[in-house]
C-alpha positions as MATLAB code, in Angstrom:
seq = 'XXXXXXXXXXXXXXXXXXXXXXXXXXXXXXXXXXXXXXXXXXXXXXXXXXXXXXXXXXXXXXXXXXXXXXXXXXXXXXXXXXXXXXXXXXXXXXXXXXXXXXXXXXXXXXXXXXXXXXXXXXXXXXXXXXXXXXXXXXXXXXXXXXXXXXXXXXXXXXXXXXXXXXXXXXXXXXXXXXXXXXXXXXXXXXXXXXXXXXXXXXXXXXXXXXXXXXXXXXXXXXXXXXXXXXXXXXXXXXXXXXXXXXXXXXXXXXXXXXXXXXXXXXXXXXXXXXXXXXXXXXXXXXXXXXXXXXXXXXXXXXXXXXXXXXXXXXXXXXXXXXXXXXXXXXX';
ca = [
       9.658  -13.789   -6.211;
      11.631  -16.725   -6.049;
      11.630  -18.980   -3.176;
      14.441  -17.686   -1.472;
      13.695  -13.887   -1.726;
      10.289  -15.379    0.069;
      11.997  -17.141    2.598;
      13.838  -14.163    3.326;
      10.599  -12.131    3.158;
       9.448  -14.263    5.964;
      12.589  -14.372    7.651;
      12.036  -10.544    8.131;
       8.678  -10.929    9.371;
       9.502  -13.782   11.909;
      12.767  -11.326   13.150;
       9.963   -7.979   13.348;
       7.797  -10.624   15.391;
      10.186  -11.621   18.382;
      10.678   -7.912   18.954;
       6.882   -7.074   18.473;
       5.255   -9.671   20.628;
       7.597   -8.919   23.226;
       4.659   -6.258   24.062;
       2.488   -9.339   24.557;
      -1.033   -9.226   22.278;
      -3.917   -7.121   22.978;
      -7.336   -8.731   24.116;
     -10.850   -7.172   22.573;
     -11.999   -5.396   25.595;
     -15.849   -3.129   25.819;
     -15.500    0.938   26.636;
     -17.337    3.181   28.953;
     -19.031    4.088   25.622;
     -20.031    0.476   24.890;
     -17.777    0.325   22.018;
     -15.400   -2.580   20.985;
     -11.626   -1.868   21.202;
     -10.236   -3.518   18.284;
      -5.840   -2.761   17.824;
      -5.175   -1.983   14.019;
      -1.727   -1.563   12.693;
      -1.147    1.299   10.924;
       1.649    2.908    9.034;
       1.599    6.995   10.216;
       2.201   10.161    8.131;
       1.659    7.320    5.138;
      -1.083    8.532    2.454;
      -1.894    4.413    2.117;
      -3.500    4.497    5.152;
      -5.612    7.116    4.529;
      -8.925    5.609    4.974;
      -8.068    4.838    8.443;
      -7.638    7.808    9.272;
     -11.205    9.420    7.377;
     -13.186    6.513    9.178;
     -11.523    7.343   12.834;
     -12.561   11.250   12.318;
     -15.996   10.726    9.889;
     -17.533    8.531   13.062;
     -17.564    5.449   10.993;
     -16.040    3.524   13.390;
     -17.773    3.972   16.042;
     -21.160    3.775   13.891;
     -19.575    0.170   13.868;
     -19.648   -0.025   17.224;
     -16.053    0.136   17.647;
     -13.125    1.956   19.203;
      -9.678    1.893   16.892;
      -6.727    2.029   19.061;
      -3.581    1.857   16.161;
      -0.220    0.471   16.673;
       2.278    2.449   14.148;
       5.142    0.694   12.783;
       7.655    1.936    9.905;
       7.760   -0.932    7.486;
       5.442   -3.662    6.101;
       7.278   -6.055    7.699;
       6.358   -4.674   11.073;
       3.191   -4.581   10.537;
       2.376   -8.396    9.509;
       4.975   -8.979   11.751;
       2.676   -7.974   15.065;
      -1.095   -9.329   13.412;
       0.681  -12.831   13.143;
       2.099  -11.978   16.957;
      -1.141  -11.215   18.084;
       0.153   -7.606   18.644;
      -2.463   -6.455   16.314;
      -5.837   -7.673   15.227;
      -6.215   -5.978   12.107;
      -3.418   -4.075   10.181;
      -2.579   -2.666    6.634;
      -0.701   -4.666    4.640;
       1.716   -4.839    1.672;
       1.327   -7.467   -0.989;
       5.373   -7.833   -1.234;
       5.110   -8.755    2.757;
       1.650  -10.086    3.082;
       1.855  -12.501    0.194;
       5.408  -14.436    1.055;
       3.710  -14.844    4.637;
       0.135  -16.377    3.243;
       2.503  -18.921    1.118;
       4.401  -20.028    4.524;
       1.173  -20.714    6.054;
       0.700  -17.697    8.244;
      -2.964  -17.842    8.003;
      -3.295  -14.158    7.213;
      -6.586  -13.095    5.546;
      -6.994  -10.030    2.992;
      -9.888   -8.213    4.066;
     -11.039   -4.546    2.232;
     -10.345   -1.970    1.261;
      -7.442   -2.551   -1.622;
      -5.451    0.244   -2.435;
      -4.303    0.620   -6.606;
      -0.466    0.718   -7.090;
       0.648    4.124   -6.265;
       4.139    4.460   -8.122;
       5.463    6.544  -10.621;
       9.452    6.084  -12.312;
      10.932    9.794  -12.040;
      14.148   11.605  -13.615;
      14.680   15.447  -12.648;
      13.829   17.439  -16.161;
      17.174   18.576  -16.118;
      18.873   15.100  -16.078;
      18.797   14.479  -20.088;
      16.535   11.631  -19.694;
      12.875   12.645  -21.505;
      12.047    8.918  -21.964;
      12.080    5.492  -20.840;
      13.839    4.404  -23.532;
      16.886    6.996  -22.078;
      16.981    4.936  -18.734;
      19.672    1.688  -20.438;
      22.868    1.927  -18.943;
      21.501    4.125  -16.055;
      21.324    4.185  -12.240;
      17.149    3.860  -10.961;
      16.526    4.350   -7.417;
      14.155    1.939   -5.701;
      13.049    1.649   -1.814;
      15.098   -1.584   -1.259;
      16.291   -4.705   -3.806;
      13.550   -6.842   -4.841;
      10.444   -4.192   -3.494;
       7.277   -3.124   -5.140;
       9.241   -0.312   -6.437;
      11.589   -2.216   -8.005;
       9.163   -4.563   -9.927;
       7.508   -1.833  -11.300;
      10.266    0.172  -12.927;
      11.219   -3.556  -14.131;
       7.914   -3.906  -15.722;
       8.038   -0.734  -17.262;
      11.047   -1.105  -19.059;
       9.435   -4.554  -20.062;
       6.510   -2.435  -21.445;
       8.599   -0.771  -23.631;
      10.345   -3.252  -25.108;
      13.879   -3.256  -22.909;
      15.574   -5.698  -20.975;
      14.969   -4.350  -17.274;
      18.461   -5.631  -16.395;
      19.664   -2.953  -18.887;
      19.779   -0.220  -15.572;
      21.201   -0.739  -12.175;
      18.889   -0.848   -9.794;
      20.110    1.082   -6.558;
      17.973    0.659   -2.640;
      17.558    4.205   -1.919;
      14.922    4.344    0.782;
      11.461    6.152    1.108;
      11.302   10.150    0.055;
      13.485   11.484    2.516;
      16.442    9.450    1.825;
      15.113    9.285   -1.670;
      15.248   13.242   -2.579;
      19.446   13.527   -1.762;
      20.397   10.566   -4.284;
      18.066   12.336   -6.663;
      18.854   15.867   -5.943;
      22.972   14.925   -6.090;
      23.303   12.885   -9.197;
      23.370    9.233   -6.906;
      21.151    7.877   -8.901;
      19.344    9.042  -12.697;
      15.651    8.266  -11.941;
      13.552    6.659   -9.117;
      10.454    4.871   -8.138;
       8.059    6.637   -6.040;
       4.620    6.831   -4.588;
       2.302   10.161   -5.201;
       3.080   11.889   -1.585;
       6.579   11.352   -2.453;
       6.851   12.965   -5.853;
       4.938   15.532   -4.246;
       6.948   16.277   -2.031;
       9.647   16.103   -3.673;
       8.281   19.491   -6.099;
       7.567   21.094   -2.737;
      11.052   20.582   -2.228;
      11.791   22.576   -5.310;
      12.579   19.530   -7.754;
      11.639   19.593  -11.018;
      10.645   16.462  -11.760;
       9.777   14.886  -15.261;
       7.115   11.340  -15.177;
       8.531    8.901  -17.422;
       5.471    6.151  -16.254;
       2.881    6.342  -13.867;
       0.451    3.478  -12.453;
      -2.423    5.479  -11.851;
      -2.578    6.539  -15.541;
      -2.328    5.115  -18.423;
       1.384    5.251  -19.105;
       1.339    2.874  -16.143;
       1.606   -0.423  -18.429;
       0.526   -4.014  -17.184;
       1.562   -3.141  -13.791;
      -0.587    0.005  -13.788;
      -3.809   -2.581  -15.057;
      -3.519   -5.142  -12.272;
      -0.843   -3.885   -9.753;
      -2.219   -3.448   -5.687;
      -0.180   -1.238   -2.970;
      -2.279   -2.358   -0.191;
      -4.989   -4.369    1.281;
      -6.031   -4.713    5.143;
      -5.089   -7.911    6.831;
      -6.301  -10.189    9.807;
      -5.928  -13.351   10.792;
      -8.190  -16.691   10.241;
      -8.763  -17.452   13.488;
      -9.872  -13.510   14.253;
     -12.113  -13.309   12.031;
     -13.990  -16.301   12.366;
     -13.826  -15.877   16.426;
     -15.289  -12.191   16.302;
     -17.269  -11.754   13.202;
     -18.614   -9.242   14.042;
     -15.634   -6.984   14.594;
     -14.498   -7.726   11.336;
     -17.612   -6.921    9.518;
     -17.435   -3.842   11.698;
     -14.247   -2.695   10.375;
     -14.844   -3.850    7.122;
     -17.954   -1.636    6.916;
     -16.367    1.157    8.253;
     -13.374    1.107    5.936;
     -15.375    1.243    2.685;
     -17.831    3.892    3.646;
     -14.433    5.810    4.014;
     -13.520    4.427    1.244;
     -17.029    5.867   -0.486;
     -16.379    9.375    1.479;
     -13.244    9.653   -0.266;
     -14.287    8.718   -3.341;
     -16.790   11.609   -3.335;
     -15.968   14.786   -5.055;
     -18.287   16.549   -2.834;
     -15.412   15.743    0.279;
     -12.396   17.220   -1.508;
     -12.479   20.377    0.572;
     -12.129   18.067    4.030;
     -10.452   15.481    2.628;
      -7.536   17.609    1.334;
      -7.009   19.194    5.208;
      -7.476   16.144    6.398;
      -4.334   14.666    3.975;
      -2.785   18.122    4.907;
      -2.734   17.077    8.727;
      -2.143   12.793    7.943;
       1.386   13.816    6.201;
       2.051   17.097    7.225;
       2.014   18.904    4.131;
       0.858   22.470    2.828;
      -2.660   22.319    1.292;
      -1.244   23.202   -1.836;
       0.385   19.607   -1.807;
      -2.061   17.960   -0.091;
      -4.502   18.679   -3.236;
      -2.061   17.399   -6.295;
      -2.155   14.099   -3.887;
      -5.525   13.736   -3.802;
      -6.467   14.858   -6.821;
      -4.196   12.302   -7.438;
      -5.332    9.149   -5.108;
      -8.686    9.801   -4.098;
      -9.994    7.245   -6.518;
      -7.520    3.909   -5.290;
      -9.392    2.377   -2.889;
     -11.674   -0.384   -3.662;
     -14.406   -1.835   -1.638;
     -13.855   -5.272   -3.718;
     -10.939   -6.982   -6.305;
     -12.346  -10.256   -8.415;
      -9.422  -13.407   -8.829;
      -8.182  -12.499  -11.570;
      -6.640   -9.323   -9.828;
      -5.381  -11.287   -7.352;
      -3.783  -14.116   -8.793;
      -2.092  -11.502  -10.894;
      -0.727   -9.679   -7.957;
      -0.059  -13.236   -6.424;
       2.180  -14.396   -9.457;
       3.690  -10.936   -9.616;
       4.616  -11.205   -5.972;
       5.599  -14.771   -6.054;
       6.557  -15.476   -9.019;
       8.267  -19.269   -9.084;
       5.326  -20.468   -6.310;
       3.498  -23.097   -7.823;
       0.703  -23.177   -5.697;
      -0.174  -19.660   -5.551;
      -2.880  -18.074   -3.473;
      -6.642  -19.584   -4.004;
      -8.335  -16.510   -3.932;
     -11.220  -18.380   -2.060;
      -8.605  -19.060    0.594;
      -6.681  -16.040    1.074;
      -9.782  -12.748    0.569;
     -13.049  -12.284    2.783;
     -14.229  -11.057   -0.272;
     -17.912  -10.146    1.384;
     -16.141   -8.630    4.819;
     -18.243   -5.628    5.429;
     -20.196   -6.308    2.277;
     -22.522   -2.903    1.462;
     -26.295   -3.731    1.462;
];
């Protein structure tokens, strides 16, 4: 990312924070229960977030000794937007917002799980295109200029030996903006995340998978590319410990729970319920995704993402620095 698409980044942070802490910032407080409130940001009906929800109904949570109250917002830059307001203690994060803000000093810490790159570059199997190679000269549909979505349809067509400025990249918003410009011609292809494609067969689109990151036509970006990792702040974690290990803990036995084969039955009416879909659905999406969360990434992993995210920063993101790589650390 070049130094002005970061300042801009943070530009959209700082403009989601003076609405955000308008609410004024949440103090840790004890329940009747003797649990530990703790205020998460979360991003609802969104299968990234799904280990929050398995930990809130599995008990882990409270096995932590805490009580999850979440604050939804509809973007990443909400969300890192109201943990640097102090609206939040802990929320999910995006690289392609969390990253820019960690460069300007925001003093955010990555804390576990980390979620793989969900995306997958789509045509409809009617549209003439049966390969990437098909895409030069056309119209690709991405969530907004310059997003996740967006770099990975780039480094696709990088993969494959094309310039990725050989296609017109076009912002067409999550799924349910997404599915008209697809359905109508607006644009040839698009970029998007399991749930979405998903939803968009429900939908009764036939869809055709020119690339996919969670397999291995998924290229460099499917090797080392991250959707998500949790978030908090330095000064949180170092002033309640013990919350954080808390969470941290919880999140990646959820993480192990989902993980399990033996939880597919729950899990997939628990998805069912998280993003409202038929069980039919919910079960391509976790056949799917039910393997992308990691209890731990090493540095190289992350200065990938970093320089992915970044690009021109010369400093980058000391992985010492910027990951509690032993938050909630399994025993």
């Amino acid at each position: 990312m070049s130094r002005s698409r970061i300042a801009i980044a943070v530009a959209g942070v700082g403009a989601a924070m003076v609405a955000l802490t308008a609410c004024g910032g949440t103090e840790s407080n004890v329940t009747e229960d003797g649990l530990t409130t703790v205020t998460v940001g979360n991003m609802n009906s969104n299968s990234l977030t799904f280990p929050l929800l398995v930990a809130q109904e599995e008990g882990f949570f409270a096995d932590a000794g805490l009580h999850v109250e979440t604050v939804d917002a509809v973007s990443g830059p909400e969300l890192t937007a109201a943990l640097i307001g102090g609206t939040t203690q802990i929320a999910v994060g995006t690289p392609e917002n969390v990253m820019p803000a960690m460069a300007q000093g925001q003093g955010l810490v990555a804390i576990p799980p980390f979620g793989q790159l969900d995306m997958s570059l789509i045509t409809l199997q009617d549209s003439g295109i049966n390969e990437v190679a098909d895409l030069v000269g056309k119209q690709v549909g991405v969530v907004q200029r310059g997003s996740f979505s967006e770099k990975f349809a780039r480094s696709i067509m990088v993969d494959h030996g094309l310039d990725p400025d050989s296609v017109t990249y076009i912002a067409v918003g999550a799924g349910a903006t997404m599915e008209p410009a697809l359905r109508n011609g607006k644009v040839d292809a698009s970029v998007g995340a399991t749930s979405t494609v998903a939803l968009l067969d429900q939908h009764g689109l036939a869809i055709r998978n020119l690339a996919n990151s969670l397999d291995e036509t998924g290229g460099e970006a499917g090797e080392f590319g991250m959707q998500t990792m949790w978030t908090t702040t330095v000064d949180y974690r170092e002033q309640n410990p013990e919350i954080a290990e808390g969470f941290c803990s919880a999140m990646n036995r959820a993480s192990d729970w989902i993980a399990d084969d033996a939880n597919r039955g729950a899990g997939v009416q628990l998805m069912s319920t998280l993003l409202a879909v038929p069980q039919e659905t919910a079960e391509t999406i976790w056949d799917r995704t039910h393997l992308s969360w990691k209890y731990r990434i090493d540095d190289e992993k992350w200065n990938r993402v970093a320089d992915w995210v970044l690009e021109d920063n010369e400093t980058g993101l000391p992985y010492a620095d910027y990951v509690s790589a032993d938050c909630g650390e399994k025993q």
